[in-house]
PDB file of C-alpha atoms and ligand atoms in Angstrom:
ATOM      1  CA  MET A   1       0.033   0.053   0.111  1.00 97.00           C
ATOM      2  CA  ILE A   2       1.320   3.347  -0.901  1.00 98.00           C
ATOM      3  CA  LEU A   3       0.556   6.607   1.164  1.00 98.00           C
ATOM      4  CA  VAL A   4      -0.316   9.562  -1.014  1.00 98.00           C
ATOM      5  CA  SER A   5      -1.119  13.069  -0.540  1.00 98.00           C
ATOM      6  CA  ALA A   6      -4.564  13.501  -0.633  1.00 98.00           C
ATOM      7  CA  CYS A   7      -4.710  16.707  -3.009  1.00 98.00           C
ATOM      8  CA  LEU A   8      -2.600  14.480  -5.448  1.00 98.00           C
ATOM      9  CA  ALA A   9      -5.935  12.064  -5.312  1.00 98.00           C
ATOM     10  CA  GLY A  10      -8.054  15.099  -6.096  1.00 98.00           C
ATOM     11  CA  PHE A  11      -9.347  15.913  -2.646  1.00 98.00           C
ATOM     12  CA  ARG A  12     -10.233  19.426  -1.962  1.00 97.00           C
ATOM     13  CA  CYS A  13      -7.790  19.715   0.851  1.00 98.00           C
ATOM     14  CA  ARG A  14      -5.343  22.429  -0.229  1.00 98.00           C
ATOM     15  CA  TYR A  15      -4.812  25.759   1.560  1.00 97.00           C
ATOM     16  CA  ASP A  16      -6.680  27.472  -1.324  1.00 97.00           C
ATOM     17  CA  ALA A  17      -9.226  24.827  -1.636  1.00 97.00           C
ATOM     18  CA  ALA A  18      -8.194  24.335  -5.196  1.00 97.00           C
ATOM     19  CA  VAL A  19      -8.529  20.724  -6.633  1.00 96.00           C
ATOM     20  CA  ALA A  20      -5.443  19.433  -8.518  1.00 93.00           C
ATOM     21  CA  PRO A  21      -5.361  15.739  -9.210  1.00 97.00           C
ATOM     22  CA  ASP A  22      -2.779  13.547 -10.517  1.00 98.00           C
ATOM     23  CA  GLU A  23      -4.066  10.939 -12.655  1.00 98.00           C
ATOM     24  CA  THR A  24      -1.639   8.192 -11.932  1.00 98.00           C
ATOM     25  CA  VAL A  25      -2.250   8.814  -8.213  1.00 98.00           C
ATOM     26  CA  VAL A  26      -6.023   8.710  -8.604  1.00 98.00           C
ATOM     27  CA  ALA A  27      -5.981   5.484 -10.503  1.00 98.00           C
ATOM     28  CA  TRP A  28      -3.721   4.038  -7.697  1.00 98.00           C
ATOM     29  CA  VAL A  29      -6.141   5.013  -5.083  1.00 98.00           C
ATOM     30  CA  GLN A  30      -9.350   3.714  -7.315  1.00 98.00           C
ATOM     31  CA  ASP A  31      -7.451   0.566  -7.644  1.00 98.00           C
ATOM     32  CA  GLY A  32      -7.263   0.151  -3.917  1.00 97.00           C
ATOM     33  CA  ARG A  33      -3.288   0.359  -3.874  1.00 98.00           C
ATOM     34  CA  ALA A  34      -2.856   4.029  -1.882  1.00 98.00           C
ATOM     35  CA  ILE A  35      -4.432   5.794   0.919  1.00 98.00           C
ATOM     36  CA  PRO A  36      -5.135   9.494   0.572  1.00 98.00           C
ATOM     37  CA  VAL A  37      -4.086  11.637   3.517  1.00 98.00           C
ATOM     38  CA  CYS A  38      -3.869  15.323   4.225  1.00 98.00           C
ATOM     39  CA  PRO A  39      -1.450  15.750   6.944  1.00 98.00           C
ATOM     40  CA  GLU A  40      -2.471  19.308   7.567  1.00 98.00           C
ATOM     41  CA  MET A  41      -6.236  18.737   7.854  1.00 98.00           C
ATOM     42  CA  LEU A  42      -5.380  15.679  10.152  1.00 98.00           C
ATOM     43  CA  GLY A  43      -3.404  18.222  12.262  1.00 98.00           C
ATOM     44  CA  GLY A  44      -6.529  20.076  12.679  1.00 98.00           C
ATOM     45  CA  LEU A  45      -6.402  23.143  10.047  1.00 98.00           C
ATOM     46  CA  PRO A  46      -9.291  24.124   7.856  1.00 98.00           C
ATOM     47  CA  CYS A  47      -9.588  24.172   4.460  1.00 98.00           C
ATOM     48  CA  PRO A  48      -9.171  26.882   3.076  1.00 98.00           C
ATOM     49  CA  ARG A  49      -6.590  28.160   5.416  1.00 98.00           C
ATOM     50  CA  ILE A  50      -3.901  30.808   5.337  1.00 98.00           C
ATOM     51  CA  PRO A  51      -0.884  29.326   3.764  1.00 98.00           C
ATOM     52  CA  CYS A  52       2.396  28.313   5.829  1.00 98.00           C
ATOM     53  CA  GLU A  53       5.902  27.856   5.102  1.00 98.00           C
ATOM     54  CA  ARG A  54       8.780  25.955   7.090  1.00 98.00           C
ATOM     55  CA  LEU A  55      11.473  28.142   8.471  1.00 96.00           C
ATOM     56  CA  PRO A  56      15.207  27.072   8.532  1.00 94.00           C
ATOM     57  CA  ASP A  57      14.819  26.373  12.332  1.00 96.00           C
ATOM     58  CA  GLY A  58      11.982  23.875  11.800  1.00 96.00           C
ATOM     59  CA  ARG A  59       9.174  25.971  12.752  1.00 98.00           C
ATOM     60  CA  VAL A  60       6.045  26.403  10.474  1.00 98.00           C
ATOM     61  CA  MET A  61       4.733  29.807  10.387  1.00 98.00           C
ATOM     62  CA  ALA A  62       1.461  30.958   8.446  1.00 98.00           C
ATOM     63  CA  LYS A  63       1.585  34.126   6.223  1.00 98.00           C
ATOM     64  CA  ASP A  64      -0.099  35.921   8.995  1.00 98.00           C
ATOM     65  CA  GLY A  65       2.381  35.270  11.739  1.00 97.00           C
ATOM     66  CA  VAL A  66       0.749  32.676  13.312  1.00 98.00           C
ATOM     67  CA  ASP A  67       2.921  29.779  14.786  1.00 98.00           C
ATOM     68  CA  ARG A  68       1.358  26.354  13.052  1.00 98.00           C
ATOM     69  CA  THR A  69       4.242  24.010  14.407  1.00 98.00           C
ATOM     70  CA  GLU A  70       2.099  22.236  16.887  1.00 98.00           C
ATOM     71  CA  ALA A  71      -0.720  21.341  14.374  1.00 98.00           C
ATOM     72  CA  TYR A  72       1.926  20.327  11.667  1.00 98.00           C
ATOM     73  CA  ALA A  73       3.712  17.896  14.127  1.00 98.00           C
ATOM     74  CA  LEU A  74       0.303  16.353  15.197  1.00 98.00           C
ATOM     75  CA  GLY A  75      -0.443  15.876  11.478  1.00 98.00           C
ATOM     76  CA  ALA A  76       2.703  14.258  10.736  1.00 98.00           C
ATOM     77  CA  GLN A  77       2.383  11.960  13.840  1.00 98.00           C
ATOM     78  CA  GLU A  78      -1.262  10.981  12.656  1.00 98.00           C
ATOM     79  CA  THR A  79      -0.104  10.483   9.025  1.00 98.00           C
ATOM     80  CA  LEU A  80       2.800   7.964  10.400  1.00 98.00           C
ATOM     81  CA  ARG A  81       0.086   6.360  12.482  1.00 98.00           C
ATOM     82  CA  LEU A  82      -2.123   5.887   9.409  1.00 98.00           C
ATOM     83  CA  ALA A  83       0.809   4.560   7.348  1.00 98.00           C
ATOM     84  CA  ARG A  84       1.779   2.099   9.667  1.00 98.00           C
ATOM     85  CA  MET A  85      -2.024   0.826  10.240  1.00 98.00           C
ATOM     86  CA  TYR A  86      -2.216   0.335   6.258  1.00 97.00           C
ATOM     87  CA  GLY A  87       1.392  -1.291   6.126  1.00 98.00           C
ATOM     88  CA  CYS A  88       2.684   1.635   3.903  1.00 98.00           C
ATOM     89  CA  ASP A  89       6.559   1.414   3.030  1.00 97.00           C
ATOM     90  CA  ARG A  90       6.571   3.978   0.385  1.00 98.00           C
ATOM     91  CA  ALA A  91       4.772   7.687   0.306  1.00 98.00           C
ATOM     92  CA  VAL A  92       3.955   9.780  -3.039  1.00 98.00           C
ATOM     93  CA  LEU A  93       3.612  13.291  -1.781  1.00 98.00           C
ATOM     94  CA  LYS A  94       2.914  16.770  -2.982  1.00 98.00           C
ATOM     95  CA  ALA A  95       6.193  18.627  -3.897  1.00 98.00           C
ATOM     96  CA  ARG A  96       7.184  21.770  -2.201  1.00 97.00           C
ATOM     97  CA  SER A  97       4.704  21.470   0.694  1.00 97.00           C
ATOM     98  CA  PRO A  98       5.618  22.557   4.402  1.00 98.00           C
ATOM     99  CA  SER A  99       4.240  19.286   5.084  1.00 98.00           C
ATOM    100  CA  CYS A 100       4.614  16.872   2.017  1.00 98.00           C
ATOM    101  CA  GLY A 101       7.486  18.383   0.256  1.00 98.00           C
ATOM    102  CA  ALA A 102      10.519  16.565   0.177  1.00 98.00           C
ATOM    103  CA  GLY A 103      14.371  17.768  -1.088  1.00 97.00           C
ATOM    104  CA  ARG A 104      13.186  21.164  -1.882  1.00 97.00           C
ATOM    105  CA  ILE A 105      10.363  23.334  -0.088  1.00 98.00           C
ATOM    106  CA  TYR A 106       9.585  27.117  -0.004  1.00 97.00           C
ATOM    107  CA  ASP A 107      12.113  28.903   2.274  1.00 96.00           C
ATOM    108  CA  GLY A 108       9.784  30.627   4.930  1.00 97.00           C
ATOM    109  CA  THR A 109       9.947  34.082   3.001  1.00 97.00           C
ATOM    110  CA  PHE A 110       6.698  33.790   1.121  1.00 98.00           C
ATOM    111  CA  THR A 111       8.103  35.141  -1.673  1.00 98.00           C
ATOM    112  CA  GLY A 112       7.908  31.840  -3.658  1.00 97.00           C
ATOM    113  CA  THR A 113      11.904  30.979  -3.174  1.00 97.00           C
ATOM    114  CA  LEU A 114      12.908  27.492  -2.938  1.00 97.00           C
ATOM    115  CA  THR A 115      15.396  26.130  -0.739  1.00 97.00           C
ATOM    116  CA  GLU A 116      16.516  22.513   0.437  1.00 97.00           C
ATOM    117  CA  GLY A 117      14.556  20.874   3.016  1.00 97.00           C
ATOM    118  CA  TYR A 118      11.802  18.670   3.996  1.00 98.00           C
ATOM    119  CA  GLY A 119       8.102  19.199   4.972  1.00 98.00           C
ATOM    120  CA  VAL A 120       7.466  17.968   8.384  1.00 98.00           C
ATOM    121  CA  THR A 121       5.287  14.843   7.616  1.00 98.00           C
ATOM    122  CA  ALA A 122       7.730  13.777   4.966  1.00 98.00           C
ATOM    123  CA  ALA A 123      10.584  14.118   7.371  1.00 98.00           C
ATOM    124  CA  VAL A 124       9.042  12.103   9.741  1.00 98.00           C
ATOM    125  CA  LEU A 125       7.837   9.508   7.336  1.00 98.00           C
ATOM    126  CA  MET A 126      11.727   9.120   6.356  1.00 98.00           C
ATOM    127  CA  GLN A 127      12.724   8.809  10.022  1.00 98.00           C
ATOM    128  CA  ASN A 128      10.483   5.975  10.337  1.00 98.00           C
ATOM    129  CA  GLY A 129      11.555   3.942   7.157  1.00 98.00           C
ATOM    130  CA  ILE A 130       9.155   5.081   4.961  1.00 98.00           C
ATOM    131  CA  ALA A 131      10.603   5.961   1.237  1.00 98.00           C
ATOM    132  CA  VAL A 132       9.211   9.261   0.140  1.00 98.00           C
ATOM    133  CA  GLU A 133       9.196  10.680  -3.269  1.00 98.00           C
ATOM    134  CA  VAL A 134       7.107  13.683  -4.638  1.00 98.00           C
ATOM    135  CA  ARG A 135       5.215  14.911  -7.365  1.00 97.00           C
ATOM    136  CA  GLU A 136       4.522  18.196  -9.005  1.00 93.00           C
TER     137      GLU A 136
HETATM  138  S1  SF4 B 201       0.366  18.901   0.219  1.00 70.34           S
HETATM  139 FE1  SF4 B 201      -0.021  17.617   1.911  1.00 70.34          FE
HETATM  140  S2  SF4 B 201      -0.691  18.988   3.596  1.00 70.34           S
HETATM  141 FE2  SF4 B 201      -1.057  20.099   1.593  1.00 70.34          FE
HETATM  142  S3  SF4 B 201      -2.972  19.763   0.858  1.00 70.34           S
HETATM  143 FE3  SF4 B 201      -1.600  18.371  -0.190  1.00 70.34          FE
HETATM  144  S4  SF4 B 201      -1.953  16.570   1.381  1.00 70.34           S
HETATM  145 FE4  SF4 B 201      -2.402  18.066   2.482  1.00 70.34          FE
END
């Protein structure tokens, strides 16, 4: 079983409530091969919501200056729980997200600038032996 970002599966869970499905990921879910998860909503954040970015020190800040680190940490732990429950050893996540991104994420300045780094959930999954790859 593959854990996938719910927004890649076409769920309306992005910060802007837009729908942006990836056809391959949707097919995996329809075939029963993947479980869709949105860490930010599992962490208790609403949809739509004010966008957040991860700072170099690991905190996650919303664009209005509110510290959302706790919600992101909770969402990551709940996502890990689901991954274990479903026996996932692989995750296919949305690129650049402060939760799901891996390798390159936005740098915390809200200027569209990318930097090396990992979203909170992607990092937790990797630390627990789950292989993470990203899709645009
Ligand atoms: S990138 Fe991750 S946290 Fe953001 S909407 Fe998609 S599934 Fe949710």
